[in-house]
Every structure is written in structure tokens, then in C-alpha cells.
Tab-separated table of C-alpha atoms and ligand atoms in Angstrom:
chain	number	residue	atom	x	y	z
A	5	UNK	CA	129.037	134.178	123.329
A	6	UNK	CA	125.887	132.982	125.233
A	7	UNK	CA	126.678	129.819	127.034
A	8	UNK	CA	124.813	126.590	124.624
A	9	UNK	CA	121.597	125.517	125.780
A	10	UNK	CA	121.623	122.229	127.476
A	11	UNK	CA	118.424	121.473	128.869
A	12	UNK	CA	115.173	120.087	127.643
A	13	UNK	CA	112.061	118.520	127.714
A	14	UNK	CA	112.913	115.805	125.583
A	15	UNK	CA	115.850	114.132	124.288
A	16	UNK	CA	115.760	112.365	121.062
A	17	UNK	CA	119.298	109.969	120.114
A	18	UNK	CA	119.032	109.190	116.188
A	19	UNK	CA	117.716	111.876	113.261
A	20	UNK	CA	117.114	108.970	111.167
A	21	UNK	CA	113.131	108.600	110.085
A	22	UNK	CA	111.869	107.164	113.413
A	23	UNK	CA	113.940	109.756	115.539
A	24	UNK	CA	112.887	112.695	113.183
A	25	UNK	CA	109.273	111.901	113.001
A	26	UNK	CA	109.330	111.419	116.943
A	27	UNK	CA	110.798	114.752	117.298
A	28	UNK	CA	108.382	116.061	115.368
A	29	UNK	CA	105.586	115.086	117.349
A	30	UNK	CA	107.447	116.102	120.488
A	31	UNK	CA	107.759	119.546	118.917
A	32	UNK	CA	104.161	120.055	117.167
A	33	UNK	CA	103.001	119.475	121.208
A	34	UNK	CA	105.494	122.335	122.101
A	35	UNK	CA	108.058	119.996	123.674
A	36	UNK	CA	111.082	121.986	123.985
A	37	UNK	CA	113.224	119.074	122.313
A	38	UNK	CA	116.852	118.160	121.465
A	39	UNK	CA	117.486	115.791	118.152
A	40	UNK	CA	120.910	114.326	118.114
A	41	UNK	CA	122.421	112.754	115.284
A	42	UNK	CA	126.188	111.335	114.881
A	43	UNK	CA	126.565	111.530	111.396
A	44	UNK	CA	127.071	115.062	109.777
A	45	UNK	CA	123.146	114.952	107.563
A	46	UNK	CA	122.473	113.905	105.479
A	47	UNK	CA	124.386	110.421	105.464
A	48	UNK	CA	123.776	107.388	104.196
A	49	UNK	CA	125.534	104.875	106.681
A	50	UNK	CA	121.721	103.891	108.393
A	51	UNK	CA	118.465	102.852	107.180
A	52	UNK	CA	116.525	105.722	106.335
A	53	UNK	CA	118.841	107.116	103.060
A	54	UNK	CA	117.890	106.167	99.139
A	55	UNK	CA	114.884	107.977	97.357
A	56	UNK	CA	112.190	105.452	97.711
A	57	UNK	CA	110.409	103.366	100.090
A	58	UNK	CA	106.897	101.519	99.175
A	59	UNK	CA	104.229	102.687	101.568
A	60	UNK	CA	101.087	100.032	101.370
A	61	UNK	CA	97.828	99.018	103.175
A	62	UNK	CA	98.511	95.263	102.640
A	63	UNK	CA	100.166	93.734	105.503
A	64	UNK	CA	99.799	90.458	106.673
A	65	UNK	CA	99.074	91.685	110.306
A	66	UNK	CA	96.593	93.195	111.149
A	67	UNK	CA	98.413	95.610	113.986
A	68	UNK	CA	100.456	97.172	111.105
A	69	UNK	CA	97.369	97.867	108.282
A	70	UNK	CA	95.221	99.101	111.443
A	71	UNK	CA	97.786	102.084	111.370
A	72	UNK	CA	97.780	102.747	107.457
A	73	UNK	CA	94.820	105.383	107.344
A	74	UNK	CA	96.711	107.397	110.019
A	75	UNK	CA	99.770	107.262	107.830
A	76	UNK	CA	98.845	108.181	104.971
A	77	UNK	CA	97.193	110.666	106.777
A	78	UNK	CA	100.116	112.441	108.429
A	79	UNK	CA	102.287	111.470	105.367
A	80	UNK	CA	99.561	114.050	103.569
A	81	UNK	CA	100.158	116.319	106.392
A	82	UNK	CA	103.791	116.795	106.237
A	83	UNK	CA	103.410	117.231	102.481
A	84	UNK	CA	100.755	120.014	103.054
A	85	UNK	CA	103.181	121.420	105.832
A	86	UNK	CA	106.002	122.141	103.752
A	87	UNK	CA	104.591	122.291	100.359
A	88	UNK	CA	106.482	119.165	99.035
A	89	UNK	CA	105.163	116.201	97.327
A	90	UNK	CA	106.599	112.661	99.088
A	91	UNK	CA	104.301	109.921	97.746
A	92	UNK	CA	103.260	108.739	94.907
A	93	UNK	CA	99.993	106.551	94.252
A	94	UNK	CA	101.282	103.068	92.056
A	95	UNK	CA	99.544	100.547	93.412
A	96	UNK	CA	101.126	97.321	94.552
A	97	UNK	CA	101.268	93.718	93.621
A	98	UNK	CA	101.577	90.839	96.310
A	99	UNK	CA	102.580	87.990	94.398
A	100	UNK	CA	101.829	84.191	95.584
A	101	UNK	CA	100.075	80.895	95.461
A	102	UNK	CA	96.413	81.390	96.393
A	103	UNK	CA	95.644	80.077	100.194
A	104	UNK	CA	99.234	81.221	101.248
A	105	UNK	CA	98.518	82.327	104.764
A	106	UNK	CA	99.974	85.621	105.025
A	107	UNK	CA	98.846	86.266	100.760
A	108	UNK	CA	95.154	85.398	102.171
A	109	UNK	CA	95.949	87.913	105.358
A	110	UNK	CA	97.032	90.751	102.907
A	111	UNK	CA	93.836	90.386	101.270
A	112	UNK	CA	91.838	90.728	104.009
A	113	UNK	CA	93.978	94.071	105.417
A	114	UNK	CA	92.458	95.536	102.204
A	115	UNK	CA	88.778	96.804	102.428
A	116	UNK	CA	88.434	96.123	98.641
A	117	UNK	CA	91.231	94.020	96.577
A	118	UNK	CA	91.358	92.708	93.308
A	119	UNK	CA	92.801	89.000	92.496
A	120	UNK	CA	94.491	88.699	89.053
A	121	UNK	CA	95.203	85.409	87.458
A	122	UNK	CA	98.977	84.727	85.309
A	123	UNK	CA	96.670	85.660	82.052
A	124	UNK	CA	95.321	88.522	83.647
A	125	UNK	CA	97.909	90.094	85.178
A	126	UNK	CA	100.083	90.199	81.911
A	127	UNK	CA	97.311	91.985	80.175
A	128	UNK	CA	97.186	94.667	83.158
A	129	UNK	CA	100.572	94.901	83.991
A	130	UNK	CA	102.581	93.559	80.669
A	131	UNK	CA	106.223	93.545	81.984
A	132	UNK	CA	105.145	90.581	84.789
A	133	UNK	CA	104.813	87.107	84.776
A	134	UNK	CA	103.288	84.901	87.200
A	135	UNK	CA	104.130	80.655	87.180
A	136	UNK	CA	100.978	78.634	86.627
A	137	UNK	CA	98.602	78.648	89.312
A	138	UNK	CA	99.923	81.827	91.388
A	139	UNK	CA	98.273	85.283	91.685
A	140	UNK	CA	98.539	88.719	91.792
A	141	UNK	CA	96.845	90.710	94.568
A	142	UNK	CA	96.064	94.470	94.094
A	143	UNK	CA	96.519	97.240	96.695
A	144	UNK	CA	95.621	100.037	95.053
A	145	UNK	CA	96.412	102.765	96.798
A	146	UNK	CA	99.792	101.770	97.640
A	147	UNK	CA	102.658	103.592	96.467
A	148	UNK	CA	106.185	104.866	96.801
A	149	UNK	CA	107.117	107.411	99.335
A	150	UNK	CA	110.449	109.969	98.447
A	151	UNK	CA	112.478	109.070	101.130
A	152	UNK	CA	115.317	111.274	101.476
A	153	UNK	CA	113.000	114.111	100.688
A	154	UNK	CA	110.841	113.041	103.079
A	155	UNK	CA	113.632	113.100	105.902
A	156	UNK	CA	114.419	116.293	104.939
A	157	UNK	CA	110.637	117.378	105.452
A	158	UNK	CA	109.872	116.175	108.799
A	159	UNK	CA	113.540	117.661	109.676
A	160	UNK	CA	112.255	121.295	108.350
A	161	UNK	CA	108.734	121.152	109.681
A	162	UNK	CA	110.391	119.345	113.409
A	163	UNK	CA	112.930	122.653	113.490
A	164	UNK	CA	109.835	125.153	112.232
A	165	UNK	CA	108.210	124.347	115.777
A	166	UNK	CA	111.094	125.039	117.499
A	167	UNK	CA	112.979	121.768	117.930
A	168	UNK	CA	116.898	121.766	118.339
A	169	UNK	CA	118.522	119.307	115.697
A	170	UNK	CA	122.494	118.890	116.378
A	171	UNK	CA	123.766	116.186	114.174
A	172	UNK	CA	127.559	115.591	113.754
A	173	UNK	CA	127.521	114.593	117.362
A	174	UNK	CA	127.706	111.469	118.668
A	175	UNK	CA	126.297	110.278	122.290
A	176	UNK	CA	128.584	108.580	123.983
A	177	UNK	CA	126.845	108.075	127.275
A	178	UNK	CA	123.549	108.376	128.833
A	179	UNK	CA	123.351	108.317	132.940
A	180	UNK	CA	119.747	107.353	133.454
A	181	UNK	CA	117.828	109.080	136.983
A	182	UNK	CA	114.848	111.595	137.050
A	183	UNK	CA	117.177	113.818	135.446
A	184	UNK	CA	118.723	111.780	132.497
A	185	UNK	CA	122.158	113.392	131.801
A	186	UNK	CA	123.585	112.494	127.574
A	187	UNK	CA	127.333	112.861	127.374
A	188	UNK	CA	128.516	113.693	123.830
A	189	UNK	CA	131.363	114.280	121.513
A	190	UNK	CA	130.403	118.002	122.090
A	191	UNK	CA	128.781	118.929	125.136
A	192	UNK	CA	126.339	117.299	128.307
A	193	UNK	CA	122.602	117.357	128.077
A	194	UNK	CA	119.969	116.922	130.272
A	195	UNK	CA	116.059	116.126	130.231
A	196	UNK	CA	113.294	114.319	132.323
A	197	UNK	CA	112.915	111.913	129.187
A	198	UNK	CA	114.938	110.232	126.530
A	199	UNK	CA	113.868	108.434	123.386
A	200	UNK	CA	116.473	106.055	121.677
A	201	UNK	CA	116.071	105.938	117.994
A	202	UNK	CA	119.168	104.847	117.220
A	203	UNK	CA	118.936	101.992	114.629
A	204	UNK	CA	121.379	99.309	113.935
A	205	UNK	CA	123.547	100.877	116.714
A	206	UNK	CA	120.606	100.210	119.154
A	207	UNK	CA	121.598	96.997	120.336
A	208	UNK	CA	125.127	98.072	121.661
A	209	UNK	CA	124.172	101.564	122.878
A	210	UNK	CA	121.926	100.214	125.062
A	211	UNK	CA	123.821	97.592	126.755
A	212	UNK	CA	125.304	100.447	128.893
A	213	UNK	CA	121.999	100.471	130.676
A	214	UNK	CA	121.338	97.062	131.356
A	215	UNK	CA	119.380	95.952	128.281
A	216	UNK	CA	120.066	93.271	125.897
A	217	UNK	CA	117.809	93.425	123.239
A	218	UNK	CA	117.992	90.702	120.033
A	219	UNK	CA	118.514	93.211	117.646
A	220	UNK	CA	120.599	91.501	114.182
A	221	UNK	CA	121.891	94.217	112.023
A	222	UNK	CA	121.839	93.294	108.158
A	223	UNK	CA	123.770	94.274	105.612
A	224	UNK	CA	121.621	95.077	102.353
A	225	UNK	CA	122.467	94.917	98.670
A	226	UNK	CA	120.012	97.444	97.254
A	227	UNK	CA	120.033	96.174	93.596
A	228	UNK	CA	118.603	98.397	90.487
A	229	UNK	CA	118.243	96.647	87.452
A	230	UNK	CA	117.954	98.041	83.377
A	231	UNK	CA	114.827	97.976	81.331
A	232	UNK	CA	115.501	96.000	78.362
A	233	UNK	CA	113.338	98.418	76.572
A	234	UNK	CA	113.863	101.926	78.286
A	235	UNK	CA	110.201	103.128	79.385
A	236	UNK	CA	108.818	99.706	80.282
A	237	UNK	CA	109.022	100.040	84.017
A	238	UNK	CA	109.217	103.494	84.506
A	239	UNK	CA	106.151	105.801	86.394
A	240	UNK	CA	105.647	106.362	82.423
A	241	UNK	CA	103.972	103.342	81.667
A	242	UNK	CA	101.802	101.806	84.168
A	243	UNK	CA	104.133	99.625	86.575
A	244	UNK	CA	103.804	99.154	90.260
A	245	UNK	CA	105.582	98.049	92.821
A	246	UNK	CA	105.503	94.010	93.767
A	247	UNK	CA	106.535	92.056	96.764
A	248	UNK	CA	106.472	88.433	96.967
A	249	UNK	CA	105.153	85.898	99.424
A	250	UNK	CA	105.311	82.190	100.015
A	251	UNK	CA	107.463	81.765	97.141
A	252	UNK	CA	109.875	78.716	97.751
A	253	UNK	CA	112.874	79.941	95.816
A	254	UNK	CA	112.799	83.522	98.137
A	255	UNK	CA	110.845	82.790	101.347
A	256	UNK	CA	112.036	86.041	102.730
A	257	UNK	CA	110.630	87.775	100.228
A	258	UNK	CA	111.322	89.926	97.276
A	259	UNK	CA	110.195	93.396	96.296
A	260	UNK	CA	110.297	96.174	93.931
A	261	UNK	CA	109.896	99.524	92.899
A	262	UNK	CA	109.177	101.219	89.225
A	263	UNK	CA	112.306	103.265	87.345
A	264	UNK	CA	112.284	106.178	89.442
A	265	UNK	CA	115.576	107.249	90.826
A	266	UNK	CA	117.439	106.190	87.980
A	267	UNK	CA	115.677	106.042	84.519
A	268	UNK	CA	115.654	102.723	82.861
A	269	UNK	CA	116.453	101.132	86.075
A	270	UNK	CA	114.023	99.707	88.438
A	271	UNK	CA	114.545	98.848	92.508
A	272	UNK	CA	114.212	95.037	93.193
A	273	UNK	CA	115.932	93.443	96.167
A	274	UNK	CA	115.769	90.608	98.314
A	275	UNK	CA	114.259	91.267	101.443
A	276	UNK	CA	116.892	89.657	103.200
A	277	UNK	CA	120.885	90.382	104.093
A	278	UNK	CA	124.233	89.351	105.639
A	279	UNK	CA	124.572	90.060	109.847
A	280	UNK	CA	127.115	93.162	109.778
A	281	UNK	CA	128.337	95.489	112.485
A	282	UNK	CA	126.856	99.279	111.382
A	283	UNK	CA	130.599	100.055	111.458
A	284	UNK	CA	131.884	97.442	109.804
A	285	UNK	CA	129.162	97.328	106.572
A	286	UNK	CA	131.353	98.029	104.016
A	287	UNK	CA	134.051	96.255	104.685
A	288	UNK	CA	133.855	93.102	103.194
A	289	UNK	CA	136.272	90.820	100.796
A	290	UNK	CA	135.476	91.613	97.194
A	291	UNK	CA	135.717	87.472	96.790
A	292	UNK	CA	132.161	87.408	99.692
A	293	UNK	CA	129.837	85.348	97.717
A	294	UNK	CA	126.760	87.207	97.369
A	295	UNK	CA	124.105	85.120	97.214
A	296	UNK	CA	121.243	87.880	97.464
A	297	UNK	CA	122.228	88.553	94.190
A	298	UNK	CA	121.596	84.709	92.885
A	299	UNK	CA	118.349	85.192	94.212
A	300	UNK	CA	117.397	88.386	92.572
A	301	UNK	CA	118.494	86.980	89.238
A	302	UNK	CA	116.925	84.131	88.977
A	303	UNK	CA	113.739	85.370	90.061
A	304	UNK	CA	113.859	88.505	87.497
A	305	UNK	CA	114.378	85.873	84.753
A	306	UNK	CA	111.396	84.082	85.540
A	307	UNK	CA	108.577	87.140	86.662
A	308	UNK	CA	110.268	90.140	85.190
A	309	UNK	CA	111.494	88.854	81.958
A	310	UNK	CA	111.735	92.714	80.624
A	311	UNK	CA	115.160	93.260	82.655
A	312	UNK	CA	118.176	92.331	82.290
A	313	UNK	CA	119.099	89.838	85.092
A	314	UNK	CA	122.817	91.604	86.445
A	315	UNK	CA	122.189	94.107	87.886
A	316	UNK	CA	123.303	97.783	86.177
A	317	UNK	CA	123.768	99.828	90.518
A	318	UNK	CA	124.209	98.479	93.978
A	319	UNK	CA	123.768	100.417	96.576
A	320	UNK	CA	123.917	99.313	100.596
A	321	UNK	CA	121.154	100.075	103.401
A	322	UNK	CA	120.979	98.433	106.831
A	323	UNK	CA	117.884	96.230	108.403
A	324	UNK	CA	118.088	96.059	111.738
A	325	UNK	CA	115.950	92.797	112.659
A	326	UNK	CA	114.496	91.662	115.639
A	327	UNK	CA	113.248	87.970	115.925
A	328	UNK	CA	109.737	87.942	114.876
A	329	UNK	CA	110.154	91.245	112.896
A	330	UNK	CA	107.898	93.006	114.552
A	331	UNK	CA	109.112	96.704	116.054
A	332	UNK	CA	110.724	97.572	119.413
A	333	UNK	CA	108.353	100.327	120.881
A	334	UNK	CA	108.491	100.494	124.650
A	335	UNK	CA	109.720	101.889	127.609
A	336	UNK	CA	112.655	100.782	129.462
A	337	UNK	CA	111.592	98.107	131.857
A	338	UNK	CA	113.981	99.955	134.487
A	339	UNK	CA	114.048	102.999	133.786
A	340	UNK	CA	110.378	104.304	132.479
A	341	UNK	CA	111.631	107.578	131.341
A	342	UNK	CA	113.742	105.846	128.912
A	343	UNK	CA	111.689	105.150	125.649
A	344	UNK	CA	113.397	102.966	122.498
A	345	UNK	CA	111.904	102.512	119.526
A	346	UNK	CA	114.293	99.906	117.549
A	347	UNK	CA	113.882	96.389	115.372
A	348	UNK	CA	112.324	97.943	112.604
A	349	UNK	CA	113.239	94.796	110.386
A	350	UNK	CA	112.483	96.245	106.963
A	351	UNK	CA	109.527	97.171	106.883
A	352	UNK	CA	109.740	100.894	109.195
A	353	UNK	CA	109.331	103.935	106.865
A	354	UNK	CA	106.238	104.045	105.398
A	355	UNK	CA	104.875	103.514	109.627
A	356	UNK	CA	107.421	106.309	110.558
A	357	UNK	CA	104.159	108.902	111.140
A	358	UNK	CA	102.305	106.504	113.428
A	359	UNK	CA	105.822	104.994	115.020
A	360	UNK	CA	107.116	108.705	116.317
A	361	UNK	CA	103.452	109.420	117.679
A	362	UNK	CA	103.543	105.954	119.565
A	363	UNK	CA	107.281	107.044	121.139
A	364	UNK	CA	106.161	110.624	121.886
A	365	UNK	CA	102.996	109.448	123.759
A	366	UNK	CA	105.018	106.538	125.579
A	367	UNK	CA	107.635	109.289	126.438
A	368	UNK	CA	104.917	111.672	127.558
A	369	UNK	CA	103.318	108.869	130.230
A	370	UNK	CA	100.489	108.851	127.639
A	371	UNK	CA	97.838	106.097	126.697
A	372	UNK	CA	99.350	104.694	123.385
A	373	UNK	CA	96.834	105.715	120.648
A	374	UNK	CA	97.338	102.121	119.507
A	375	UNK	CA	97.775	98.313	121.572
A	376	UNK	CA	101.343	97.896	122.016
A	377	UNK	CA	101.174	94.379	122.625
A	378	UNK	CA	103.045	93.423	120.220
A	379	UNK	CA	106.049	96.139	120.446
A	380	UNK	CA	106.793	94.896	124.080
A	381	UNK	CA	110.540	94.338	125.112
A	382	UNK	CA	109.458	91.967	127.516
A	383	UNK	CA	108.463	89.368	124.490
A	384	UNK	CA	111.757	88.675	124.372
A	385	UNK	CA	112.852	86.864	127.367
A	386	UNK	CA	116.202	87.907	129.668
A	387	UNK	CA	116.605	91.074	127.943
A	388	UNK	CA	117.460	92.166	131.250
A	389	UNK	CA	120.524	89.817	131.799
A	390	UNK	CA	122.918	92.226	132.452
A	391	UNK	CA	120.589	94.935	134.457
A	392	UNK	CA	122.648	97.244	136.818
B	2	FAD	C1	117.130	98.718	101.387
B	2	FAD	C2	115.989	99.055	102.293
B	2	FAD	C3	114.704	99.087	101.783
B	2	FAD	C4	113.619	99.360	102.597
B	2	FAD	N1	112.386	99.418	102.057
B	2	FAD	C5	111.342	99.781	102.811
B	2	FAD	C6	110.086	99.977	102.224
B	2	FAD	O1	109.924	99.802	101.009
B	2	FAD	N2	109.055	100.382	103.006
B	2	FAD	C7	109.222	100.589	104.329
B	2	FAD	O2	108.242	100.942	104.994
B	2	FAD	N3	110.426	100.431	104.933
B	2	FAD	C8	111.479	100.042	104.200
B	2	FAD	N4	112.718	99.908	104.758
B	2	FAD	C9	112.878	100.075	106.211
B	2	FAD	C10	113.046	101.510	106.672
B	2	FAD	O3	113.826	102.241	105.761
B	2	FAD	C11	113.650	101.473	108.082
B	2	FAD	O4	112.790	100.709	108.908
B	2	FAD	C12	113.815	102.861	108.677
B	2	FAD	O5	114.530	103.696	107.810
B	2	FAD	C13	114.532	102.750	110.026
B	2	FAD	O6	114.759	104.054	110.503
B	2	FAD	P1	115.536	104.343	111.849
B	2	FAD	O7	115.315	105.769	112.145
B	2	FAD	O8	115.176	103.321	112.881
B	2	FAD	O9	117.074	104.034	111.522
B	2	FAD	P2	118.213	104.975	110.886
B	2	FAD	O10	117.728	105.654	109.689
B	2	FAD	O11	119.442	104.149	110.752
B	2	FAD	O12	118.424	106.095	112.003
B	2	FAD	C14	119.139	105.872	113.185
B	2	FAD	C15	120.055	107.053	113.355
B	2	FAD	O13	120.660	106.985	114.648
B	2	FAD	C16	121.950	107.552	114.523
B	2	FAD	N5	122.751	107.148	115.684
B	2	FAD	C17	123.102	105.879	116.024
B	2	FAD	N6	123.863	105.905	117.143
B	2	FAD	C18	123.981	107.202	117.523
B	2	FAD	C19	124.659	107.860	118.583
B	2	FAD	N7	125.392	107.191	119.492
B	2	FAD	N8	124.567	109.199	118.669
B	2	FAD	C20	123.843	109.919	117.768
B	2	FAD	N9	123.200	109.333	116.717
B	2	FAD	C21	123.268	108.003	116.604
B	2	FAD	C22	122.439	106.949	113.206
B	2	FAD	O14	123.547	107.627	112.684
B	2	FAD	C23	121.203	107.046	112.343
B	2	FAD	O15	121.165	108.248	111.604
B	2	FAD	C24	113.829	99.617	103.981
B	2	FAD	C25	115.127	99.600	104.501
B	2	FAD	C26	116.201	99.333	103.668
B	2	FAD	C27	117.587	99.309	104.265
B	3	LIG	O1	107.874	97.450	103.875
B	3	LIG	C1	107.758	97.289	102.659
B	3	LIG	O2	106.716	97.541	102.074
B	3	LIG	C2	108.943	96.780	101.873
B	3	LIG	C3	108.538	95.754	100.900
B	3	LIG	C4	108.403	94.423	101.501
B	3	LIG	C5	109.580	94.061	102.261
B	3	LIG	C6	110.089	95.118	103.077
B	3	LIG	N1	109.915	96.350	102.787
């Protein structure tokens, strides 16, 4: 038996969307590069599992809708690259008061939008309601993106240029140096650079090299609810995904998705969770009150009166939040060969493209193609407390 390789250019801890996609990158520049993944794929104990995410151009900030073209771009990419279709065009709602700050923002991320009144948006779109006085704004070209499919494709196209992906092995240590050196369940590894990708475990891994980084893992109900006419909300009829701002009875937010997955049942969650440990997420007392689920209800009677209001599936997915919700994309303030990209709070997927380019030209010593500003560790103050 030859002996198994164990050195690279690049080092990648965490095959969920961010990891994969960074790999990818790392690859299509003819990095020789090493994907490790703990979980056996494909799982569904992190953030990146479920069949649909909503990709949009509306964003309150500016720094995120700046990146859209280029997503969508290499989202188109990766579809042409392996022949697979991952996104589908249903336009999006942002529903709000008019003059809500970040509803005003979201307006102004998109080159061309379209304002519909309570009257007019139940003629467009019949199966929503709007209370007296709010709006509808339209971002057309948003849509849904097939998540797990799309995992699966950046995986495929990530090993088609030559990129080693081990999952089913856990790292338990890293020793940082010019040479980092990865300790796992099943062998040593060693490269110049390391990317951490590592999700809701982020925050814990990397205490072993100094860092403490606010990173809140949430536990997410992912709720589906039933069409009280089958067909109404489906990709059928003309329904498209929603998510809410400024409203007082959800100020985190709520959002949804069109029957897809599961016919007759449409995606609508509260943007919002419990704090959980990743290993500890499903362990809690069937007597937790679960006041996500309150939310959701109430709100579905109200703006969604064509579903029933318990919902018919629950699923679980992990957010891992930082703060201010804005990403973790920087090197290690020690140790510069030593990339994370963590904090995704929510919102990650559909930037996954433009997030593993970022990490792969951070990793390569690179320019960013994009001002990082607002991705630096050092926003957070004493995140090196416990440096070596
Ligand atoms: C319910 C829900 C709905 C969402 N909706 C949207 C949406 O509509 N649009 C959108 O853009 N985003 C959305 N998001 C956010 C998006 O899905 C996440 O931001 C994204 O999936 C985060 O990916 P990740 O790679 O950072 O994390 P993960 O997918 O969790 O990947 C991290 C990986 O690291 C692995 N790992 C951890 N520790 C180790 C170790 N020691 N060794 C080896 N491997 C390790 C884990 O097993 C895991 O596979 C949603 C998220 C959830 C939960
Ligand atoms: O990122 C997204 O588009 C979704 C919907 C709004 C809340 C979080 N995720």
C-alpha cells in the first residue's frame, strides 16, 4: 500500500458550504488542497443541510448586495460546470412599514424595485396579506437556491480539479508555525496555510490557538407549514419567497420559501433561535417551551391566511451568530497563515461563491477582491484574551 499523502498546499477544516466553496477556489487555482470534514457526508448536524436557501439582491447593507452580481455569477458557473440546475428565479417580497430604515436600504440595494401597496399586493400575489399602511417590496430576481444539491456540486466540481476531500474525520488539533501541522482522528497533516470553516464548532476549536471569538450558536426550528388549498403556494402558482422587516411582533425577522421540498407545504421560520452547543442541539426536554413557534403562528394567521397555522414538519439547522451579524472573514491576528471564515449568522449560503473566493485570496496573501472592513476579527475587542 502506498503510504497516504499528507502534505499540501492548503488545508481546509469544515466541508460545509463555506469550506467547500473555499476549496473550490483553492483547487480551480491548482492549489494542491486537503478538505476535511468530521461528519461522514452528507450530514445534517451543521448549517448548510435542507433543500433550499433564498438567494436575493436586497440586503440592507450595502457590503453584502455589492457581492450579489458575482454570486449569481459563480452560482451560474457551478451550474454550467456540472450540468445541474441549483437556483430558481421567484422573486422576493420584503415586507414592512414604509420609511423602515433597513426596508428603505433594501430598496436602494436594488437597481430597479417595485413598491406594492396591501391592495396591490393581494391582487399580485393572492395568498398574502399586508396590515394597513405596510408594503411589499419586490426583488425580482431573487430566488431559491437547491442547497444540498448545491453542496454536492461544488464538492464534485472541488474534487474534478484535483482537491482531496476526507470527511468522517475529525481535527482534533492544529499546531500553528510556517509549517501548520492538523492532528486527526485518522492521520497528521501538514501545509503552509490553513482555512477554518468550521461553523458552530468555530468558537471552541479555536480557543486552542489563542482566539476567543463571540460566536453564539443557535438552535433553529425549521418549520414547514400546509396549504389550505394544495397548489396555492407551490412554484405552480406564482408565490415567492418573503422576509419581514421592522415588524414589532418579530423584530428578528421572519421568512419564507414556496412548497418546494415538500408539496403542499411551504418553508417559513423565524429568523431567530435558542443558544445550543452543536453537540448538544437535539437534546432538549420535550416540555422546552418553544416560543419560535408562537411567533410563526401568529404571524401566518395574520399575512398568510392560506396556511394552516401548526405547523405539518420541523426540522433543525444551526445559526452560528456573531454580534452585529455580520461574517468572520480574516486572518488570524497571530498567526497570518491561519485564515477563519465563521459568524455567518443566517444569512451565509446564497454569499458562499463570493465568501470562499474572499478566504482563498486571504489564504493566498492576496488583495481581497472586496473591502473587508467589516469581516475584521479585530471589531470585536479582546478576542485575543487568552493568546499563547
Ligand atoms: C434554517 C436555516 C435557514 C437558512 N436560510 C438561509 C437563506 O435562506 N439564505 C442564506 O443565504 N443563508 C441561509 N442560512 C445560512 C446558511 O445556511 C449558513 O450561513 C451556511 O450554511 C453556513 O455554512 P458553514 O459552512 O459556515 O457551516 P456548516 O455547514 O455547519 O459547515 C461547517 C462544517 O465544519 C465541520 N466541522 C466542524 N468542526 C470540525 C472538525 N473539528 N473537524 C472537521 N470538520 C469539522 C462540521 O461538521 C460542518 O460540516 C440558513 C441557515 C439555516 C440554519
Ligand atoms: O439570508 C436570507 O436571505 C434568509 C432570509 C432572511 C433571513 C435569513 N436568511
Amino acid at each position: 500500500l502506498a503510504p497516504q499523502k499528507s502534505t499540501y498546499d492548503v488545508i481546509v477544516i469544515g466541508a460545509g458550504i463555506q469550506g467547500s466553496f473555499t476549496a473550490y477556489h483553492l483547487a480551480q487555482r491548482h492549489k494542491d488542497t486537503l478538505l476535511l470534514e468530521q461528519f461522514l457526508l452528507p450530514h445534517s448536524r451543521g448549517s448548510s443541510h435542507g433543500q433550499s436557501r433564498i438567494i436575493r439582491s436586497a440586503y440592507p447593507q450595502e457590503y453584502y448586495s455589492r457581492m450579489m452580481p458575482d454570486c449569481f455569477r459563480l452560482w451560474q458557473q457551478l451550474e454550467a460546470e456540472t450540468g445541474t440546475t441549483l437556483y430558481r428565479q421567484t422573486g422576493l417580497l420584503v415586507l414592512g412599514p414604509p420609511g423602515e430604515p433597513e426596508l428603505e436600504a433594501c430598496r436602494r440595494s436594488l437597481g430597479v424595485d417595485e413598491v406594492l401597496d396591501a391592495a396591490a399586493l393581494s391582487r399580485r400575489f393572492p395568498g398574502f396579506r399586508l396590515q394597513a399602511g405596510q408594503v411589499a417590496v419586490l426583488d425580482s430576481t431573487a430566488g431559491v437556491l437547491f442547497a444540498d444539491r448545491a453542496l454536492r456540486a461544488v464538492q464534485e466540481v472541488f474534487r474534478r480539479h484535483g482537491g482531496t476531500l476526507r470527511d468522517g474525520e475529525k481535527v482534533l488539533s492544529i499546531q500553528p508555525g510556517a509549517t501548520v501541522t492538523v492532528t486527526t482522528t485518522a492521520g497528521v497533516y501538514k501545509a503552509p496555510r490553513l482555512i477554518i470553516t468550521a461553523g458552530a464548532w468555530t468558537g471552541a476549536f479555536v480557543e486552542q490557538l489563542g482566539l476567543r471569538l463571540p460566536l453564539q450558536p443557535l438552535r433553529i426550528d425549521v418549520c414547514y407549514w400546509r396549504e389550505k388549498q394544495p397548489g396555492s403556494a407551490g412554484l405552480g402558482s406564482v408565490s415567492p419567497c418573503f422576509l419581514t422587516l421592522g415588524l414589532s411582533q418579530a423584530p428578528h425577522g421572519i421568512y419564507g420559501l414556496p412548497s418546494i421540498e415538500y408539496p403542499g407545504l411551504m418553508k417559513v421560520c423565524h429568523h431567530h433561535g435558542s443558544p445550543t452547543d452543536p453537540e448538544k442541539r437535539d437534546q432538549i426536554p420535550s416540555s422546552t417551551p418553544r416560543p419560535d413557534i408562537a411567533v410563526l403562528s401568529s404571524f401566518i394567521s395574520s399575512y398568510l391566511p392560506g396556511l394552516e397555522t401548526q405547523p405539518a414538519v420541523m426540522e433543525t439547522c444551526l445559526y452560528t451568530n456573531t454580534p452585529d451579524e455580520d461574517f468572520i472573514l480574516d486572518r488570524h491576528p497571530k498567526f497570518s497563515n491561519i485564515v477563519i471564515g465563521a459568524g455567518f449568522s443566517g444569512h451565509g449560503f446564497k454569499l458562499a461563491p463570493v465568501v470562499g473566493k474572499l478566504l482563498c485570496e486571504l489564504s493566498l496573501g492576496e488583495e481581497p477582491s472586496y473591502n473587508m472592513a467589516h469581516f475584521a476579527i479585530t471589531r470585536f475587542p479582546g478576542v485575543l484574551g487568552a493568546a499563547q
